[in-house]
PDB file of C-alpha atoms in Angstrom:
ATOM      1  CA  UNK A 225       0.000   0.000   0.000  1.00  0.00           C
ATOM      2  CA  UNK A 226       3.204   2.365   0.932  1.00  0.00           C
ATOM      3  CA  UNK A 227       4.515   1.850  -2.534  1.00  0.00           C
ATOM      4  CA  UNK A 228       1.575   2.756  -4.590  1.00  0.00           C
ATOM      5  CA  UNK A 229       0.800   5.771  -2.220  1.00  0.00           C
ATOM      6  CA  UNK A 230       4.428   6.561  -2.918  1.00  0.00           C
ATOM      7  CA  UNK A 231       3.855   5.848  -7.138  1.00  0.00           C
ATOM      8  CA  UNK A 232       0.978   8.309  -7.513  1.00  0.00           C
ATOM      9  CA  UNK A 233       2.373  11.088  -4.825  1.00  0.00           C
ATOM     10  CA  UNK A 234       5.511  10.934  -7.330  1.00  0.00           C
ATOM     11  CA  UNK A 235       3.396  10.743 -10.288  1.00  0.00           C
ATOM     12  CA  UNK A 236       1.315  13.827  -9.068  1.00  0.00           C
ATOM     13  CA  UNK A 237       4.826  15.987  -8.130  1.00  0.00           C
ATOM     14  CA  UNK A 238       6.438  15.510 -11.903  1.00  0.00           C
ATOM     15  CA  UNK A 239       3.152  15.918 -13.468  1.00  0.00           C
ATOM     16  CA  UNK A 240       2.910  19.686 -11.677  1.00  0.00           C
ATOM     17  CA  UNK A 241       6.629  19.968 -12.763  1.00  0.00           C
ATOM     18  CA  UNK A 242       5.216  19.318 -16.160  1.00  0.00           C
ATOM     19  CA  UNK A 243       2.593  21.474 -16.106  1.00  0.00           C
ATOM     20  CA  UNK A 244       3.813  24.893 -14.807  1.00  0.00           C
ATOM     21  CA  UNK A 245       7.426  24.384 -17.187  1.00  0.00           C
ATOM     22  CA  UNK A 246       4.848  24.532 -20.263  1.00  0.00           C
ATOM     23  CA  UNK A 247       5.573  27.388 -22.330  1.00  0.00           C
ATOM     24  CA  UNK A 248       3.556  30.042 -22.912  1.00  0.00           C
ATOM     25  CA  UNK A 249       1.550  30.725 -25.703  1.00  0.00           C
ATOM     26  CA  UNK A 250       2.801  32.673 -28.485  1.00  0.00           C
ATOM     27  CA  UNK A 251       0.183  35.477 -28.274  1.00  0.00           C
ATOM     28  CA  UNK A 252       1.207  35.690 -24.257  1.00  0.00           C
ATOM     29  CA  UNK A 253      -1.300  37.662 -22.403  1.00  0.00           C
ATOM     30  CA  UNK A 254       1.094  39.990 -20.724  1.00  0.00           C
ATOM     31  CA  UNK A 255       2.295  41.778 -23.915  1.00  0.00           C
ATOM     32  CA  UNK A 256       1.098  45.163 -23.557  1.00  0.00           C
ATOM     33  CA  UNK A 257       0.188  46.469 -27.334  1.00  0.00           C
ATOM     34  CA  UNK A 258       2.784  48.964 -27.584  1.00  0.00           C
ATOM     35  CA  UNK A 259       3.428  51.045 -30.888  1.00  0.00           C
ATOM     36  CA  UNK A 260       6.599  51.558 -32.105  1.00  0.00           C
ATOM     37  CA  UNK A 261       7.743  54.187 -34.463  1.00  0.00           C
ATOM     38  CA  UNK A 262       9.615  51.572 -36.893  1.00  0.00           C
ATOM     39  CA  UNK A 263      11.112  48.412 -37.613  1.00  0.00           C
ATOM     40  CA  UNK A 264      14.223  49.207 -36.048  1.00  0.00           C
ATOM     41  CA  UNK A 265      13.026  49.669 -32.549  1.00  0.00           C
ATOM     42  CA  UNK A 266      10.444  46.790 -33.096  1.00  0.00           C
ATOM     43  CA  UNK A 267      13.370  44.260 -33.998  1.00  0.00           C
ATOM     44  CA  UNK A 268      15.244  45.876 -31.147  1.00  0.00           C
ATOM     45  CA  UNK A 269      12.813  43.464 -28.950  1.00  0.00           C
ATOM     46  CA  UNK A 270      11.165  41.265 -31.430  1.00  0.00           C
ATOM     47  CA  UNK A 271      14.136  39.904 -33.481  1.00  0.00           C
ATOM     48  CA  UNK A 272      11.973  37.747 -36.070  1.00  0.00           C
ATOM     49  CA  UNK A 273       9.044  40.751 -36.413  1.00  0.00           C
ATOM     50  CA  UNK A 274       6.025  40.861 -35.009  1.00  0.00           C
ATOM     51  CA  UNK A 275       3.141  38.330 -36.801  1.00  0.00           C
ATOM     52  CA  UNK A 276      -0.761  38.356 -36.310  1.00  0.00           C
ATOM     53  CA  UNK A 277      -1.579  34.703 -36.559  1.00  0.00           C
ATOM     54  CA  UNK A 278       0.596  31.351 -35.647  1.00  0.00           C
ATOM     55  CA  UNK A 279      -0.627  30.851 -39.521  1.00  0.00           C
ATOM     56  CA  UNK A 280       0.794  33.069 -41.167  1.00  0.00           C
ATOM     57  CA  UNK A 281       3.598  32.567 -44.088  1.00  0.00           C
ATOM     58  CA  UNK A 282       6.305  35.053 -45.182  1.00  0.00           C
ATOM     59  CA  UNK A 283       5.633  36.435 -48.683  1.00  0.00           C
ATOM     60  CA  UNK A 284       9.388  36.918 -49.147  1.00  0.00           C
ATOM     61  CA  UNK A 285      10.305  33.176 -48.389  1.00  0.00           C
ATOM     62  CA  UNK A 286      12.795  32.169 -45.439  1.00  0.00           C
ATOM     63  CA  UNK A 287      13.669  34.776 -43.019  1.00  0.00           C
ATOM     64  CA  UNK A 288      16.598  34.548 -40.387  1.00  0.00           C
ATOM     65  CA  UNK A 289      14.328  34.846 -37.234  1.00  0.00           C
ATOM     66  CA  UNK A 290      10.359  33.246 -36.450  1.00  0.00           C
ATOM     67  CA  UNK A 291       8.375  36.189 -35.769  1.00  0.00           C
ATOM     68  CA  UNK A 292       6.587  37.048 -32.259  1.00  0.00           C
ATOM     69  CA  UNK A 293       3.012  36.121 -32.422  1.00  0.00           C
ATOM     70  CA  UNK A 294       0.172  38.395 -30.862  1.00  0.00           C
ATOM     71  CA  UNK A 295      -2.541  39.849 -32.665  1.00  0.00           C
ATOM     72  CA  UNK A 296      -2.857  43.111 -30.446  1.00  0.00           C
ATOM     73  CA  UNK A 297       0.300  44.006 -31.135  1.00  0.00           C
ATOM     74  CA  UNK A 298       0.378  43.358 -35.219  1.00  0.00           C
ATOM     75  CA  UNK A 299      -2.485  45.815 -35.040  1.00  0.00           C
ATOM     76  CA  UNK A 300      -1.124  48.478 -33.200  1.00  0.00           C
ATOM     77  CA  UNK A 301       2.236  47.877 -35.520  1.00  0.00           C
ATOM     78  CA  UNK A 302       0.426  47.465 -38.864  1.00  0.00           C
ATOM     79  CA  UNK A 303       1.763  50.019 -40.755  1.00  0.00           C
ATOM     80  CA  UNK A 304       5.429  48.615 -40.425  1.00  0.00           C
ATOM     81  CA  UNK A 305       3.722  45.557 -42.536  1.00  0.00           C
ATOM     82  CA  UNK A 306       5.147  46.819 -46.280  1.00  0.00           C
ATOM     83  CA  UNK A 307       4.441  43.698 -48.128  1.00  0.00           C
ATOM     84  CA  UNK A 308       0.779  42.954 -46.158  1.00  0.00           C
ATOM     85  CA  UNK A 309       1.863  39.649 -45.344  1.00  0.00           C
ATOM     86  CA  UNK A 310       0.519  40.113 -41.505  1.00  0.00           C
ATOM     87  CA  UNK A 311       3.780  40.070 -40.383  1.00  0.00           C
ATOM     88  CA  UNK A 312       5.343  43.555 -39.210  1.00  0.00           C
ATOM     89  CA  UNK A 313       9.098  43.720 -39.656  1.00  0.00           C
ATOM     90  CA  UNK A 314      10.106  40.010 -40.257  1.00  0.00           C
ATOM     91  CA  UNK A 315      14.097  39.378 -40.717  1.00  0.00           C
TER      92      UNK A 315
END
C-alpha cells in the first residue's frame, strides 16, 4: 500500500513539474500592445518581427528569425507591414 501511495504522490509531483514548465503561448497575455515608431526599434525586442496569426507565411520566403506572435500588437504595428503579409518587420 506504501509503494503505490508513494507511485501516484511521485506521479502527481512531476506531473505539476510538467505542467507549470509549459511554455507560454505565443500570443502571451502579458504583452502590452505597444506602438513603435519603426522596424528598427520593433526588432530591437522582437528579433523575427512581429506576426498576427501562428498561420501566417512570409511572402518573401525564409527569413533569419520566427516572428513574435500576438494579434494586439500586429495591429497596433500594422503600418510597419510593407508587403501585407501580416507580419510587421520580419528578418
Amino acid at each position: 500500500m506504501k509503494k503505490i501511495g508513494f507511485a501516484i504522490m511521485s506521479l502527481m509531483l512531476v506531473m505539476s513539474f510538467t505542467i507549470s514548465a509549459a511554455p507560454m503561448p505565443a500570443d502571451a497575455a502579458g504583452v502590452k500592445a505597444k506602438t513603435y515608431a519603426n522596424c528598427k526599434e520593433i526588432n530591437k525586442k522582437y528579433k523575427g518581427g512581429i506576426a498576427s496569426s501562428s498561420k501566417v507565411k512570409n511572402k518573401g520566403g525564409a527569413t533569419k528569425y520566427k516572428p513574435f506572435v500576438s494579434k494586439a500588437l500586429y495591429e497596433a504595428n500594422k503600418k510597419s507591414d510593407r508587403d501585407k503579409d501580416l507580419i510587421a518587420c520580419e528578418r
